[in-house]
mmCIF file of C-alpha atoms and ligand atoms in Angstrom:
data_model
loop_
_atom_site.group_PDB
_atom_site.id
_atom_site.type_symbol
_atom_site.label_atom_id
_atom_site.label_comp_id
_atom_site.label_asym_id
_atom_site.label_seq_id
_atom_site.Cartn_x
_atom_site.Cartn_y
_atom_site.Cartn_z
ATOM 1 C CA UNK A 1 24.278 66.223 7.580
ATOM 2 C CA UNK A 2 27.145 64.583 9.939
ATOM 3 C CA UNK A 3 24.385 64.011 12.410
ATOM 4 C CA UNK A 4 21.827 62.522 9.956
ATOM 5 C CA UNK A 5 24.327 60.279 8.787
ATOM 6 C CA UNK A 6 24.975 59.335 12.388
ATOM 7 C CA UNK A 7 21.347 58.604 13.097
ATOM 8 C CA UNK A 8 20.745 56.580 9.596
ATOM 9 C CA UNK A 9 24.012 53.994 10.542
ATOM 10 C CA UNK A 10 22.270 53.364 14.021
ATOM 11 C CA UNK A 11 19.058 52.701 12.591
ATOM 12 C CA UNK A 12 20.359 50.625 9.732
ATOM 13 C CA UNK A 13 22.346 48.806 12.370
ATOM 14 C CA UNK A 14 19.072 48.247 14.545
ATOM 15 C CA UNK A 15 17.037 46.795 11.795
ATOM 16 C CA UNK A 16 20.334 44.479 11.097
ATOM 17 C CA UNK A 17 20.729 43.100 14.369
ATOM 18 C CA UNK A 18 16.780 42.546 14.280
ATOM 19 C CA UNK A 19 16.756 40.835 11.060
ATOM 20 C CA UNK A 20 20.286 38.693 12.228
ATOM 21 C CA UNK A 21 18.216 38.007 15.377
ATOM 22 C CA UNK A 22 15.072 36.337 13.801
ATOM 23 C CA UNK A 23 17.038 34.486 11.177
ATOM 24 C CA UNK A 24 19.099 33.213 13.631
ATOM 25 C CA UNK A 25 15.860 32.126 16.333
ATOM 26 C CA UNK A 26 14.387 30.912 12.951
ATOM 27 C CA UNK A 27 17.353 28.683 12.252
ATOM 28 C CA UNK A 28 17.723 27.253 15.353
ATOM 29 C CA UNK A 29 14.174 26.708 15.750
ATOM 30 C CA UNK A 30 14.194 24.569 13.105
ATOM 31 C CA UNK A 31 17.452 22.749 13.679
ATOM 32 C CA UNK A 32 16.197 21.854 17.156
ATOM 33 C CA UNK A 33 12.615 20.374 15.128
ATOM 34 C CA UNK A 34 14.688 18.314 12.877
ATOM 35 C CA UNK A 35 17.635 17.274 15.109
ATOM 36 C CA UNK A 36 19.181 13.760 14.565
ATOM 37 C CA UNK A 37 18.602 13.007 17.803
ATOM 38 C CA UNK A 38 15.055 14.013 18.470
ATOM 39 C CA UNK A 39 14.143 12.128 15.311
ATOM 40 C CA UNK A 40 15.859 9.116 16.547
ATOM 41 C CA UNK A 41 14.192 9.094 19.959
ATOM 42 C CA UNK A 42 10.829 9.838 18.486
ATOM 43 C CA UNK A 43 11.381 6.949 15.929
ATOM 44 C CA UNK A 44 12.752 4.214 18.601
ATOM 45 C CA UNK A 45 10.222 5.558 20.851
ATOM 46 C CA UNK A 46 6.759 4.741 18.647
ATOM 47 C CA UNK A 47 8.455 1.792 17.220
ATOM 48 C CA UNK A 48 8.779 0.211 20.901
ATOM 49 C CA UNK A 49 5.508 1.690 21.483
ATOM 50 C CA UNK A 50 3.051 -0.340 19.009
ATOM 51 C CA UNK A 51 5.538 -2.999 18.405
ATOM 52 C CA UNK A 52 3.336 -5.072 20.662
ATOM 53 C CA UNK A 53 -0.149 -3.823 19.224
ATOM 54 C CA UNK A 54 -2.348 -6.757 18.152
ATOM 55 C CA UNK A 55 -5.429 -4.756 16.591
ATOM 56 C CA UNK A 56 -6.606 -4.706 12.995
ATOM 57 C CA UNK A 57 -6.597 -7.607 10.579
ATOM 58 C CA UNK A 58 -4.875 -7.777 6.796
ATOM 59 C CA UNK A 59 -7.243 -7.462 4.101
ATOM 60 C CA UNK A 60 -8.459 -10.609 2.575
ATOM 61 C CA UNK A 61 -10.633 -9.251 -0.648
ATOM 62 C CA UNK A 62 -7.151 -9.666 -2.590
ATOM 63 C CA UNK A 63 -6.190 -13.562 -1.079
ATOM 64 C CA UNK A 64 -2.677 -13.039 -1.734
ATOM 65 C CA UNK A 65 -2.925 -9.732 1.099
ATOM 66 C CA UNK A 66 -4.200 -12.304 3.822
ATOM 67 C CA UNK A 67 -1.125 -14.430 2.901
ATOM 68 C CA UNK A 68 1.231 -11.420 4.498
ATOM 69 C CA UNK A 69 3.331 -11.844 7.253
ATOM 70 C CA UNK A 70 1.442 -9.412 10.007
ATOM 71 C CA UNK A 71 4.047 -9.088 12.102
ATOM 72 C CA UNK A 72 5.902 -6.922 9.378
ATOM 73 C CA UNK A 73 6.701 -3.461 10.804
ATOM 74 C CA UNK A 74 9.130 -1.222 9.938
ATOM 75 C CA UNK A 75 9.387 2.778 9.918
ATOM 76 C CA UNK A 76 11.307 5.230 8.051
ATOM 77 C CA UNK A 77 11.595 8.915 7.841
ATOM 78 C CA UNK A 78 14.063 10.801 4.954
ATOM 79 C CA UNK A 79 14.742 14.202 5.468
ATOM 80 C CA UNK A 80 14.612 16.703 2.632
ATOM 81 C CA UNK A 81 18.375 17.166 2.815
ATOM 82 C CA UNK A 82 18.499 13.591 2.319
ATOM 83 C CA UNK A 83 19.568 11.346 6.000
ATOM 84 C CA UNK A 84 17.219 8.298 5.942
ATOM 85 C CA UNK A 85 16.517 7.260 10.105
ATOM 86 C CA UNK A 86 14.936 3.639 10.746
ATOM 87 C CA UNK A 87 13.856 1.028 12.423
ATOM 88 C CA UNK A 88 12.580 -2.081 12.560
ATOM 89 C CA UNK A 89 12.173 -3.979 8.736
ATOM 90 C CA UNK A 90 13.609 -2.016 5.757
ATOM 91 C CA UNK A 91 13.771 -5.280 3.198
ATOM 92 C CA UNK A 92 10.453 -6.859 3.097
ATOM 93 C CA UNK A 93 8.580 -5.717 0.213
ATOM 94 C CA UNK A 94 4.684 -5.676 0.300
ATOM 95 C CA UNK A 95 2.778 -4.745 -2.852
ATOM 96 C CA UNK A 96 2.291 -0.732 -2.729
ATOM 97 C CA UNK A 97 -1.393 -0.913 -3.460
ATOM 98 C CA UNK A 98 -3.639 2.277 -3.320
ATOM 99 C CA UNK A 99 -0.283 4.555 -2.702
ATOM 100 C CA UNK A 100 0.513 3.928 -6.333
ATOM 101 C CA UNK A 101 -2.277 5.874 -6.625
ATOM 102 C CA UNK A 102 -0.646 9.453 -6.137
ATOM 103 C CA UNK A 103 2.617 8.890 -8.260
ATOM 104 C CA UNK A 104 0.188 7.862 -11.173
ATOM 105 C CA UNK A 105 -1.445 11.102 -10.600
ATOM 106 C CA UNK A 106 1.590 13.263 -10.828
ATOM 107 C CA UNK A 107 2.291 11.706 -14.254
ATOM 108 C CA UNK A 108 -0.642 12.884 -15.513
ATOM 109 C CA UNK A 109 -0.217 16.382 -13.501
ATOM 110 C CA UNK A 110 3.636 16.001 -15.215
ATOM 111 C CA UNK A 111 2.070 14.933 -18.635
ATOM 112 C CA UNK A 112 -1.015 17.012 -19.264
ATOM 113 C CA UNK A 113 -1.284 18.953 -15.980
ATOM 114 C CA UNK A 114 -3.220 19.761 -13.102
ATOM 115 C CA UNK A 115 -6.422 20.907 -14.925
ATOM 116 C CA UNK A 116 -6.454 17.457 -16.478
ATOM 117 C CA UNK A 117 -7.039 15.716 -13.117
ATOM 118 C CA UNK A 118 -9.027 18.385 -12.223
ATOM 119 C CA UNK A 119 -11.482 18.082 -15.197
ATOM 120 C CA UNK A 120 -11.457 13.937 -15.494
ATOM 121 C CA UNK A 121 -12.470 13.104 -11.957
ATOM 122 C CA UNK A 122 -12.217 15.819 -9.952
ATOM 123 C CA UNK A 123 -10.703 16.697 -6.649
ATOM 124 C CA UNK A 124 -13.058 16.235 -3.751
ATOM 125 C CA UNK A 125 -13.634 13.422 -1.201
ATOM 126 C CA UNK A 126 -16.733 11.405 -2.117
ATOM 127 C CA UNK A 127 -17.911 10.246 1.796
ATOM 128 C CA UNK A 128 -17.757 6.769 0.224
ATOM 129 C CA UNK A 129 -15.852 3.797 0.081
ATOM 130 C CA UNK A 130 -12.741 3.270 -2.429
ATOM 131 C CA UNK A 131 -14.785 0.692 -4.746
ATOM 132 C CA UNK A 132 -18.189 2.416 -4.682
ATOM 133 C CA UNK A 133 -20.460 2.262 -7.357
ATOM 134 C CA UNK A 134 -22.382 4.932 -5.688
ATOM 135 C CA UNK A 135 -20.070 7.424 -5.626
ATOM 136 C CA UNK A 136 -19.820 7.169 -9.402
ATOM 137 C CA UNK A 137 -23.748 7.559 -9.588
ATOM 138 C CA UNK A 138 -24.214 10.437 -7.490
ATOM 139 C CA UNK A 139 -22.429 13.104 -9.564
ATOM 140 C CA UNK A 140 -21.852 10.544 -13.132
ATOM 141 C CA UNK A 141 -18.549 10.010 -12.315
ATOM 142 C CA UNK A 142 -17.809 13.427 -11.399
ATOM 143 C CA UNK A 143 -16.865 15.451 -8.451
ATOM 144 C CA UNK A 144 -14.336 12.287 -7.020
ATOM 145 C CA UNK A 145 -10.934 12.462 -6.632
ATOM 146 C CA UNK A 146 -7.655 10.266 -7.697
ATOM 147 C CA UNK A 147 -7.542 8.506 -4.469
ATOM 148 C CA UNK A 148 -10.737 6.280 -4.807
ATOM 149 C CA UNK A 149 -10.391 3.405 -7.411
ATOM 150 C CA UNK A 150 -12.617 5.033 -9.996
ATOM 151 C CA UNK A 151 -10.451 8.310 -10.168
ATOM 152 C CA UNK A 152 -7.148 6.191 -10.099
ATOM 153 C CA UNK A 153 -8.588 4.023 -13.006
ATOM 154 C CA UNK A 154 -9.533 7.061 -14.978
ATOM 155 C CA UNK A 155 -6.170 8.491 -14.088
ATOM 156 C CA UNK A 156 -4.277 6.109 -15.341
ATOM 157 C CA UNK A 157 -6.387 5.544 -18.793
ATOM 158 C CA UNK A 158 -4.899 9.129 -19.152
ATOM 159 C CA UNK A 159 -0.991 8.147 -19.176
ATOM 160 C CA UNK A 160 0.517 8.532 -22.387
ATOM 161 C CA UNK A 161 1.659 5.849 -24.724
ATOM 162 C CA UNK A 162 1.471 3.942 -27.700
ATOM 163 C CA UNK A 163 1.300 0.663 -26.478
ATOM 164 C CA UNK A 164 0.118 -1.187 -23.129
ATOM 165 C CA UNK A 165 3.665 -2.035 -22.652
ATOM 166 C CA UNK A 166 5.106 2.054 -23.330
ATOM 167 C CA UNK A 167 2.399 3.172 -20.557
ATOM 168 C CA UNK A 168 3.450 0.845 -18.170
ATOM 169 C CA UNK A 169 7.125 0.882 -18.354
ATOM 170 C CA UNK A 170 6.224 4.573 -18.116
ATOM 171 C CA UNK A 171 4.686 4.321 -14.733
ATOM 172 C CA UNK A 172 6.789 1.685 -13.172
ATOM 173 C CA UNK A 173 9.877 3.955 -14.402
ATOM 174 C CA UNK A 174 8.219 6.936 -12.699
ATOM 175 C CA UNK A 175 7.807 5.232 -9.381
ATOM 176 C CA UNK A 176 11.583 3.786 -9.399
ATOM 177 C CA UNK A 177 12.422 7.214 -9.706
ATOM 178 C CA UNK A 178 10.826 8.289 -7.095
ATOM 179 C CA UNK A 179 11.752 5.451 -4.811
ATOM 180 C CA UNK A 180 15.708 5.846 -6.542
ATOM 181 C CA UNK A 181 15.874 1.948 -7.244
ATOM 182 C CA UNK A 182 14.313 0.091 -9.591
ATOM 183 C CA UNK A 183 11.265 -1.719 -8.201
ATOM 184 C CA UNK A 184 9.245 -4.484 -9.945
ATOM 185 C CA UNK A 185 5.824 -6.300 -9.456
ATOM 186 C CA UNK A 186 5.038 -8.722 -7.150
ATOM 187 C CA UNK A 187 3.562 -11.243 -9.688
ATOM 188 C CA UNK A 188 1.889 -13.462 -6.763
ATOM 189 C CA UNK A 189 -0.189 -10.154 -5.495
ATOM 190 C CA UNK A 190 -0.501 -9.063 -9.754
ATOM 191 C CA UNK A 191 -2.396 -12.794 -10.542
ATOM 192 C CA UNK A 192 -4.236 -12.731 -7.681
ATOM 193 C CA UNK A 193 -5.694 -9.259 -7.847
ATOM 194 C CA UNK A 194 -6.353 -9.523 -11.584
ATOM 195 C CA UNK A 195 -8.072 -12.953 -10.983
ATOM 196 C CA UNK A 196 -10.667 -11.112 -8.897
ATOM 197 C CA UNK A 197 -10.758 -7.725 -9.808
ATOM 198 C CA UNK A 198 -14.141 -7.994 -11.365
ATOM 199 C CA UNK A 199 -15.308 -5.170 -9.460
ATOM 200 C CA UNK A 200 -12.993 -2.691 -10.285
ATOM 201 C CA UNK A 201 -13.555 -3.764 -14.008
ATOM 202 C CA UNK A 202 -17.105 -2.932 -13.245
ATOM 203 C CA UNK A 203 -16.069 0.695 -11.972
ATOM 204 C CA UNK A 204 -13.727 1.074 -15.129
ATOM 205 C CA UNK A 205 -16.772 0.155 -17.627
ATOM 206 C CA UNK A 206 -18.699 3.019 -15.664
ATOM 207 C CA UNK A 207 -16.147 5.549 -15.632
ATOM 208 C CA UNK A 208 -15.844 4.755 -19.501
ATOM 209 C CA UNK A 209 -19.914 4.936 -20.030
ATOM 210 C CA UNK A 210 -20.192 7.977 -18.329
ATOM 211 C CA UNK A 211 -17.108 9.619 -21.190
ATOM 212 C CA UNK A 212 -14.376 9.676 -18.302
ATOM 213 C CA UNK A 213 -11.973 7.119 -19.943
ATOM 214 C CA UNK A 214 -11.659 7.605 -23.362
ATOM 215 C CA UNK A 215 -9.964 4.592 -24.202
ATOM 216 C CA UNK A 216 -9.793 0.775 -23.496
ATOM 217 C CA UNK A 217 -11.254 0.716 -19.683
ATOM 218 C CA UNK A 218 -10.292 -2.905 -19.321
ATOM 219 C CA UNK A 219 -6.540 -2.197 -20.344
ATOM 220 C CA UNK A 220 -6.762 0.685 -17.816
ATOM 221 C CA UNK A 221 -7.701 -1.465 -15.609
ATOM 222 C CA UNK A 222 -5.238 -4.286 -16.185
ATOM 223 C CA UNK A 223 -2.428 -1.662 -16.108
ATOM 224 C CA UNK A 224 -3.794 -0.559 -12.579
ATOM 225 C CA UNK A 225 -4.046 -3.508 -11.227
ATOM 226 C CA UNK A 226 0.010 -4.019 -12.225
ATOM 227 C CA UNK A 227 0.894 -0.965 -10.575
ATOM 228 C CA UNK A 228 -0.686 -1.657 -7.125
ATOM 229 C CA UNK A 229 1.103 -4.802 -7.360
ATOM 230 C CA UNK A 230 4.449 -3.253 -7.473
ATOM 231 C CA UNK A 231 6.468 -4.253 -4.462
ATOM 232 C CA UNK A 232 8.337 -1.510 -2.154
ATOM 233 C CA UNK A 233 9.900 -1.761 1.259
ATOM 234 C CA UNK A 234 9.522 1.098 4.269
ATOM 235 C CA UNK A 235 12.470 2.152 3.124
ATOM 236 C CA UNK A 236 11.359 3.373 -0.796
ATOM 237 C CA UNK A 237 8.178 4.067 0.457
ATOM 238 C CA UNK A 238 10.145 6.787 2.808
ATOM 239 C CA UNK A 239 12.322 8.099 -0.345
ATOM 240 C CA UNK A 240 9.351 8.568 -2.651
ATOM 241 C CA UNK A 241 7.323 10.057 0.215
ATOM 242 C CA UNK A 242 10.230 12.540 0.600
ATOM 243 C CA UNK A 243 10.422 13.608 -2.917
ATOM 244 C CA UNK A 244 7.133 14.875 -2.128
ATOM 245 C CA UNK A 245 8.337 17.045 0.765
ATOM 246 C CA UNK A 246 11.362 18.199 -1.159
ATOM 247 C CA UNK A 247 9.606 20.039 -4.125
ATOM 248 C CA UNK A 248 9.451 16.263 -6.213
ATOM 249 C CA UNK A 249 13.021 16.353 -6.248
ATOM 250 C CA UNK A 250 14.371 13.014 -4.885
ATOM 251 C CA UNK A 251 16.711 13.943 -1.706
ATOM 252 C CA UNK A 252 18.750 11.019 -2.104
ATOM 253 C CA UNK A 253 19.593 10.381 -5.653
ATOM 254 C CA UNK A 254 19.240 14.480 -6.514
ATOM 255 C CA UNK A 255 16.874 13.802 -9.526
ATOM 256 C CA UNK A 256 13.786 16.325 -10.525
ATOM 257 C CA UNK A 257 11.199 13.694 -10.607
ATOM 258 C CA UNK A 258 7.566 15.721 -10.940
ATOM 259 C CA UNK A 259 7.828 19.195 -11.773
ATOM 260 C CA UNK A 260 7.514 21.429 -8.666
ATOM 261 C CA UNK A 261 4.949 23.148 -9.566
ATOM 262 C CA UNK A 262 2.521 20.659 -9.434
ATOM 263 C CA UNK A 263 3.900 19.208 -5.868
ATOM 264 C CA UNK A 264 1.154 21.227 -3.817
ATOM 265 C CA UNK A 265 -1.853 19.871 -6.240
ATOM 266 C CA UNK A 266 -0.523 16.470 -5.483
ATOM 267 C CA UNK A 267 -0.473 17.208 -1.726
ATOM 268 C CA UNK A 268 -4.152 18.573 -1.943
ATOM 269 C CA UNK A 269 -5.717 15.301 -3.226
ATOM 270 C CA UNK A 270 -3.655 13.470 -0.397
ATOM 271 C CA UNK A 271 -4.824 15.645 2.227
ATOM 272 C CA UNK A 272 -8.669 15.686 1.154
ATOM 273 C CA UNK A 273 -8.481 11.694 0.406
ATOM 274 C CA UNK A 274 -5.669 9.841 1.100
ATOM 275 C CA UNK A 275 -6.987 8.120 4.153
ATOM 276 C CA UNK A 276 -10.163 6.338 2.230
ATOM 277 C CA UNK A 277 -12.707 7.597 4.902
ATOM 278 C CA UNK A 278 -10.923 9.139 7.632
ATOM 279 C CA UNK A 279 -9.125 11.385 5.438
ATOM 280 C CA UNK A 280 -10.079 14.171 7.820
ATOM 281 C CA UNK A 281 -10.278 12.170 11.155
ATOM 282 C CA UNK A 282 -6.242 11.845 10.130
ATOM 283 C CA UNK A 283 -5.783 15.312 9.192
ATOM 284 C CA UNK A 284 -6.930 16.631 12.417
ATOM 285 C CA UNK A 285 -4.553 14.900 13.959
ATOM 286 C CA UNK A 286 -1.632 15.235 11.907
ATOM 287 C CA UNK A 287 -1.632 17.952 9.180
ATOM 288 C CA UNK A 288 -0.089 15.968 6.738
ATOM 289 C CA UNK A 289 -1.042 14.903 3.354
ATOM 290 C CA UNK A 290 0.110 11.246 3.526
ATOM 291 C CA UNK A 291 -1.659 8.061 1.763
ATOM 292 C CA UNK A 292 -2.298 4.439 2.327
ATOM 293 C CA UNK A 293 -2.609 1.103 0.721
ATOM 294 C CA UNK A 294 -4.350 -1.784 1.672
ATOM 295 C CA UNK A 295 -0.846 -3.626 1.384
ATOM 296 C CA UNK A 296 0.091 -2.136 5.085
ATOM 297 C CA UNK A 297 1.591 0.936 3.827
ATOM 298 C CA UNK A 298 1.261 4.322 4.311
ATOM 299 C CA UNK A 299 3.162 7.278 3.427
ATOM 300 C CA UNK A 300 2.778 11.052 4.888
ATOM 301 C CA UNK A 301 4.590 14.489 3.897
ATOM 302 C CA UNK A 302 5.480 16.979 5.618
ATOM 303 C CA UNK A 303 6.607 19.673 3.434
ATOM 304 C CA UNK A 304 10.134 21.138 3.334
ATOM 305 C CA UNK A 305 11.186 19.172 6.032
ATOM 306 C CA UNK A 306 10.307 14.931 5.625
ATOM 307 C CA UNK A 307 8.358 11.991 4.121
ATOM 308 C CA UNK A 308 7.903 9.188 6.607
ATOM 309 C CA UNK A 309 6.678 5.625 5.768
ATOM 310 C CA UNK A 310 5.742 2.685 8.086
ATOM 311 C CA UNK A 311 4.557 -0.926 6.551
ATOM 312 C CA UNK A 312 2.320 -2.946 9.055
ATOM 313 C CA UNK A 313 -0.158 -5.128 7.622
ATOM 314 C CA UNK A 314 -2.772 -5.101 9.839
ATOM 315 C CA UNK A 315 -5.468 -2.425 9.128
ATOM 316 C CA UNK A 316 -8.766 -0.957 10.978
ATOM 317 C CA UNK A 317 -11.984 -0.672 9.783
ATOM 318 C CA UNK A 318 -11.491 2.214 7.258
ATOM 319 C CA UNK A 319 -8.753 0.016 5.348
ATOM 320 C CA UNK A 320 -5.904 2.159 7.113
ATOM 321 C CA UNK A 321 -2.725 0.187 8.726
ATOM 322 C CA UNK A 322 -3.103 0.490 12.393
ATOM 323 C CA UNK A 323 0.321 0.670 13.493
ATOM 324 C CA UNK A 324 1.468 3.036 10.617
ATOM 325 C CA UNK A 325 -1.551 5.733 11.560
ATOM 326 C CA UNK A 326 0.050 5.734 15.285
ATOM 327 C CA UNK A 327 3.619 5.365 14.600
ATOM 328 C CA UNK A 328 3.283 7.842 12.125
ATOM 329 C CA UNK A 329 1.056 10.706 13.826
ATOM 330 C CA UNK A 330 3.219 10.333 17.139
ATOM 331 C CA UNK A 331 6.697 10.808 14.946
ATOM 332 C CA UNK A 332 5.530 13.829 13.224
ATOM 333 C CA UNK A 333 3.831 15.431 16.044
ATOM 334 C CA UNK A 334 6.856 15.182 18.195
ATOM 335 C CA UNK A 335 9.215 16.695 15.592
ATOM 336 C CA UNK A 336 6.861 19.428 14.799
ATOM 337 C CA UNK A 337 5.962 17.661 11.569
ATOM 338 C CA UNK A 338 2.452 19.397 11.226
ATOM 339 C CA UNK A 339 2.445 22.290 8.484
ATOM 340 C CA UNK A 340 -0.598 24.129 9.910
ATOM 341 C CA UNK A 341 1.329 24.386 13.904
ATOM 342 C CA UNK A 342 3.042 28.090 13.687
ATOM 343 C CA UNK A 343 4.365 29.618 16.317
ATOM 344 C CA UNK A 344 2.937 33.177 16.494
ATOM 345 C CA UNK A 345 5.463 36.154 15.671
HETATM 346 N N1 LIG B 401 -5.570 -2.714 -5.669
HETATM 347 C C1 LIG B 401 -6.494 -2.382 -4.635
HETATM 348 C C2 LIG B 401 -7.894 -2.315 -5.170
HETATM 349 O O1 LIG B 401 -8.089 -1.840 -6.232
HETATM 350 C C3 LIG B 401 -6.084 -1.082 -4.031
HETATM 351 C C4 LIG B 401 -6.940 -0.706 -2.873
HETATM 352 C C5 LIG B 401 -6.252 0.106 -1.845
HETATM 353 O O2 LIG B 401 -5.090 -0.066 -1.526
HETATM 354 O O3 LIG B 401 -6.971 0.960 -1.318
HETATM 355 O O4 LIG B 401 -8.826 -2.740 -4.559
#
């Protein structure tokens, strides 16, 4: 009995030490990841790195975009416990373009959820452009995501409201929370995007024909065009990108913006889409869901740990800011930023 008793301490013992052992390798592990000073070097590092980078052009289908100073660059990371690292411009504001995209989709996640997004537009990359007609034809408006101008149109044709003006105090109230300031619309980019947004009225009218959007497709459209004309700096773009990574709970100003639960839905759509056509080319690389605008930005997650921002105007080919992609990919990967990277047990 004396003996057993014996023998039951020293195992219990044993399995403590092992379980203090890994919790304490697991905690410094990922102190060492997320160390102030590793994310400063990284940050200082890929700044200086592509500060100097003279590829990609602004994008000139909206004329107030090609008016953009291209020399804007600026990168910030937010943890999820909240400490904002930078460098480079914080204050300039460009319009947040296609990024609005995913905080309108978590309203309607918030309002009618998940299955709703699901259902309207679907959740899959459509190997097409952002504006294509074709993508709409080849499944009826079906089988796209909330990424690609179609799905965001529908999407936001399915925020509640009353009025024109309730839905979109709605959504620009939804993004200041998620940013923790209250932002407003650039009305230069606003007039000159709905001055020549003809096309995406055209892909609104479809989305409508085909029983998508149920109501007015030319308010829906109107209202879209306002909120990718809302204008954010690196540094909101950071916050709201960290909201993501913290569970949709703001790290800086402690508010619950989307409910939890639908965080990882969000993330999805981001991962399969958020990079127009190199969605995967950037996964690959990085892991993270992130998303980008044709305004400069783009914004990347990396769950439980940070949302990281850049703003450079200049973008490639595939509509995607060329310093941001870089900047951004070399920052995460050196701070272990990449969800799928485990270290075997
Ligand atoms: N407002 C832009 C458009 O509809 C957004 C495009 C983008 O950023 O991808 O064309």
């Amino acid at each position: 009995m004396f003996q057993n008793t014996i023998v039951r301490t020293k195992v219990l013992t044993g399995l403590l030490l092992v379980l203090v052992t890994a919790i304490g390798i697991n905690t410094v592990s990922m102190a060492s990841t997320l160390e102030p000073a590793k994310i400063k070097t990284a940050i200082n590092k890929a700044y200086k790195d592509y500060k100097k980078l003279k590829e990609g052009a602004n994008a000139d289908y909206i004329p107030a975009l090609a008016k953009v100073d291209p020399n804007v660059y600026g990168i910030v990371l937010v943890t999820t416990d909240g400490k904002i690292y930078s460098e480079g411009d914080l204050k300039t504001e460009v319009s947040i373009q296609s990024i609005s995209k995913v905080f309108t989709m978590a309203k309607v996640m918030d309002e009618s959820g998940p299955d709703a997004i699901y259902n309207a537009m679907g959740v899959d990359a459509t190997g097409q452009v952002f504006n294509s007609i074709v993508a709409i034809e080849q499944y009826q408006g079906s089988e796209m995501n909330a990424m690609v101008n179609p799905g965001a149109i529908t999407a936001t044709s399915m925020v509640k409201g009353k009025s024109e003006k309730e839905i979109w105090n709605k959504i620009l109230n939804y993004y200041s929370d998620f940013a923790g300031r209250k932002l407003s619309v650039l009305e230069d980019v606003y007039k000159s995007e709905a001055a020549t947004n003809q096309r995406n009225q055209a892909l609104a009218m479809l989305m409508y024909a085909y029983g998508h959007i149920k109501g007015d497709a030319l308010q829906a459209t109107d209202i879209y065009t306002r909120q990718c004309s809302v204008g954010v700096n690196t540094k909101d773009l950071a916050i709201m990108a960290a909201t993501l990574a913290n569970g949709g709970k703001n790290p800086v100003t402690g508010k619950q913006v989307v409910n939890s639960k639908h965080v990882p839905e969000v993330l999805a759509v981001m991962a399969t889409a958020g990079l127009y056509d190199d969605a995967g080319k950037w996964l690959y690389r990085t892991g993270l869901p992130a998303k980008s605008g044709v305004g400069g930005g783009i914004i990347a997650v990396s769950p439980g740990k940070f949302g990281i921002a850049v703003i450079s105007p200049p973008l490639d080919k595939a509509g995607n800011s060329v310093r941001a992609q870089k900047a951004i990919a070399d920052i995460s990967n050196a701070l272990g930023g990449n969800p799928y990277a485990v270290k075997p047990r």
